[in-house]
C-alpha positions as MATLAB code, in Angstrom:
seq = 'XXXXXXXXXXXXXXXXXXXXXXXXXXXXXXXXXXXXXXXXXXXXXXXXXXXXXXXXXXXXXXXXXXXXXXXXXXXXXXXXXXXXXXXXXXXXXXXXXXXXXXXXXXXXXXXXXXXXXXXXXXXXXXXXXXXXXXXXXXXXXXXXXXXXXXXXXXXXXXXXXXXXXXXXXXXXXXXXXXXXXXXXXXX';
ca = [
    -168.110   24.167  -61.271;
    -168.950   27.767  -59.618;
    -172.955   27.632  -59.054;
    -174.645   30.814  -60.954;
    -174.769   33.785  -58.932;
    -178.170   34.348  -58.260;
    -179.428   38.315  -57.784;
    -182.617   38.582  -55.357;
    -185.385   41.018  -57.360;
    -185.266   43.285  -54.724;
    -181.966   43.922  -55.607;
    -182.772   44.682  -58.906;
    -182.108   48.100  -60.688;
    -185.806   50.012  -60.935;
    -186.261   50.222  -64.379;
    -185.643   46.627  -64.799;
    -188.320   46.150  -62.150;
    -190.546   48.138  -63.931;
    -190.358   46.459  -67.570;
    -190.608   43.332  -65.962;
    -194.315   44.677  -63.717;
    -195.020   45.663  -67.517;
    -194.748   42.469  -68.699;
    -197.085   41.251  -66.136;
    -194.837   40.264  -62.806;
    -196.917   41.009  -60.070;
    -193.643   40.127  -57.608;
    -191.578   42.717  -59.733;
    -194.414   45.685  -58.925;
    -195.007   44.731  -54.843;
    -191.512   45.744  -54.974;
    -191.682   48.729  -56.211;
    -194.425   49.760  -54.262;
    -192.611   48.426  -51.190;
    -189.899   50.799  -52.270;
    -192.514   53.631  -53.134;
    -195.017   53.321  -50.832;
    -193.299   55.329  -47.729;
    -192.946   58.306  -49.956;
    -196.330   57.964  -51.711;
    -198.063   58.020  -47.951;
    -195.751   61.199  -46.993;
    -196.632   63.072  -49.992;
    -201.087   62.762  -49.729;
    -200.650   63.038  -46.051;
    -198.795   66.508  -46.115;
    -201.509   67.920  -48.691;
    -204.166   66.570  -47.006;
    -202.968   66.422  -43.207;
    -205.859   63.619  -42.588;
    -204.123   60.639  -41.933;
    -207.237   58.306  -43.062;
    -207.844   60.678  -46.186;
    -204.469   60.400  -46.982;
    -204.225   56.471  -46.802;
    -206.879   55.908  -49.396;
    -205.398   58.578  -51.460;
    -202.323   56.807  -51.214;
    -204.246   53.464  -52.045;
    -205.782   54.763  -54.867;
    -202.658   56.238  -56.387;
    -200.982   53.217  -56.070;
    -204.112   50.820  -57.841;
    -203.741   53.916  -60.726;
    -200.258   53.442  -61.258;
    -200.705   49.414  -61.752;
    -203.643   49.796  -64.217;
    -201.623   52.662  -65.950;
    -198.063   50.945  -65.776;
    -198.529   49.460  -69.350;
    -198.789   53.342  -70.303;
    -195.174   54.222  -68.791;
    -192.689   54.816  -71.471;
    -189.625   55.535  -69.292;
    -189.507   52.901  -67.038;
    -186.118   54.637  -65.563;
    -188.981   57.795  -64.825;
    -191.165   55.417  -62.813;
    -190.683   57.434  -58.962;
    -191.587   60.545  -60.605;
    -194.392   59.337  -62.231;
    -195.854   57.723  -59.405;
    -195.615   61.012  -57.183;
    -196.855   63.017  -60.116;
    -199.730   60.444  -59.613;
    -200.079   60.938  -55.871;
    -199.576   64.669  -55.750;
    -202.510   64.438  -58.318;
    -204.991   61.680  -56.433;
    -203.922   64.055  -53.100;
    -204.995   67.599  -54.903;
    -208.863   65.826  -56.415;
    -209.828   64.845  -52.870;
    -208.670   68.278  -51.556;
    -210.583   69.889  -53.652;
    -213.399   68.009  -53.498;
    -213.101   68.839  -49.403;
    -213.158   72.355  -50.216;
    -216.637   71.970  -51.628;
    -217.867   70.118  -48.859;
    -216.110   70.789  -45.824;
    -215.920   74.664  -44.416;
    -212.653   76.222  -43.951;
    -212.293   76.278  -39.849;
    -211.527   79.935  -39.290;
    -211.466   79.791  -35.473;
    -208.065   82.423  -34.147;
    -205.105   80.279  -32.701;
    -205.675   80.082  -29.005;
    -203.370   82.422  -26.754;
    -199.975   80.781  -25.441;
    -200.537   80.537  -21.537;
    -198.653   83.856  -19.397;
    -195.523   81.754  -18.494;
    -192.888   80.492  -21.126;
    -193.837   76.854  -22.195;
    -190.911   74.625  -22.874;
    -189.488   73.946  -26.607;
    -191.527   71.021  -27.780;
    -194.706   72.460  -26.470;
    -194.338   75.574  -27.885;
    -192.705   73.883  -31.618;
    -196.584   71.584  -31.368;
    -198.181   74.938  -31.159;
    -196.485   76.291  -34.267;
    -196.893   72.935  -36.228;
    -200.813   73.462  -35.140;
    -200.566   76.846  -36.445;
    -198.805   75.854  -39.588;
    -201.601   72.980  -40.282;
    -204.276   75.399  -39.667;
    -202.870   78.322  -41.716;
    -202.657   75.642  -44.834;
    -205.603   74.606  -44.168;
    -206.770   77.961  -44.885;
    -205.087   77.602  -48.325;
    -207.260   77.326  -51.866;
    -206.332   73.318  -52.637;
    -203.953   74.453  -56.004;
    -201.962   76.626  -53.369;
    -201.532   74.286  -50.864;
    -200.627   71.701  -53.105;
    -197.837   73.720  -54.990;
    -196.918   75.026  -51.933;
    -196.309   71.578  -50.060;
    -194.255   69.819  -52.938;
    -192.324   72.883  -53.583;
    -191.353   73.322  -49.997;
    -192.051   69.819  -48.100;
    -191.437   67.601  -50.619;
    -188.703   69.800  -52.878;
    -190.255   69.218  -56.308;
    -189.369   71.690  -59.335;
    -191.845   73.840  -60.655;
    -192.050   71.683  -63.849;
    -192.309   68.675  -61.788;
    -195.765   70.582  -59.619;
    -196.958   72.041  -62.924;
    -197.612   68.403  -64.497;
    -199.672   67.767  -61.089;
    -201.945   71.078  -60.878;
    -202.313   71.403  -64.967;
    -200.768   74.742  -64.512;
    -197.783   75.820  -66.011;
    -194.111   76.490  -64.034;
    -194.836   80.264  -64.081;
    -198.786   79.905  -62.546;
    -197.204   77.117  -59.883;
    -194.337   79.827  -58.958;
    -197.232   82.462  -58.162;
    -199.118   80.156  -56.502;
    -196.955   79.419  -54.187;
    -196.080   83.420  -53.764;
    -199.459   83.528  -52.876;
    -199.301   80.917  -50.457;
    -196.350   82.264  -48.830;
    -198.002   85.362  -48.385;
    -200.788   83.769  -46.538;
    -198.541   82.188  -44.205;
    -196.745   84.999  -43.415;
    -199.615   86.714  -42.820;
    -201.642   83.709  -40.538;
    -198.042   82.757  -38.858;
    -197.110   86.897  -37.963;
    -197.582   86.035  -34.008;
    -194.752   83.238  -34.560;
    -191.900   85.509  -35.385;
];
């Protein structure tokens, strides 16, 4: 007698793990927020380039998505649903630091007289880059980052920002724009 092959969960096709989180397996969802939970991080931390901020957005997307599992009709969906979620928790608290906080308009500061060396000089740019989307209104900055950090469609952004693909395509012109303008000394 051949003993019954035995497949770990983890090992388990996503959509079965989701149906089965549905049905109330707590095991079944830790794994698919083990799987999930790099990529939620990534996504609030480039919209909101505050590594704490970005950790309880993360957090609170991922307590969303297990109160609002139950409401997921395509379990086979469930990766783009949860960054929809994300790119959504990640775009309130930006805007709601865009009522509070002040946009830091202070100039870059000027590269020293002699050439600095590759990774000094690409940590400048990155600083310049950060500060430039900081300088962003939260909608651009948002469309702007999936669309060109994370590689999202314009359908996909449009279900985050409540816009539609054609406003999420001229937000990010816009947002180009800007950082073409505030990144000009770079080229």
């Amino acid at each position: 007698m051949t003993a019954p092959s035995f497949v770990p969960d983890t090992a388990l096709p996503e959509p079965v793990l989701v149906e089965r989180a549905q049905d109330g397996d707590d095991s079944a969802f830790e794994i698919l927020l083990r799987r999930h939970q790099d990529t939620v991080y990534r996504i609030t931390l480039r919209i909101l380039r505050e590594p704490g901020d970005a950790r309880d957005a993360a957090q609170e997307a991922l307590i969303t998505a297990w109160r609002k599992l139950p409401t997921l009709r395509e379990p086979a969906g469930f990766g783009a649903w949860l960054r929809r979620i994300a790119g959504r928790r990640a775009l309130n608290v930006l805007r709601a630091r865009a009522d509070t906080d002040p946009i830091d308009e202070e100039s870059a500061p000027d590269l020293p007289g002699r050439e600095p060396d590759a990774e000094v000089l690409a940590g400048d740019l990155r600083e310049a880059l950060s500060r430039a989307l900081s300088g962003l209104p939260p909608s651009q900055r948002t469309c702007w980052v999936l669309r060109e950090m994370e590689g999202w469609g314009y359908e996909e952004i449009a279900e985050v920002v409540d816009a539609t693909p054609t406003a999420v395509r001229g937000r990010i012109h816009r947002a180009r724009a800007h950082l073409v303008k505030a990144l000009a000394p770079w080229r």
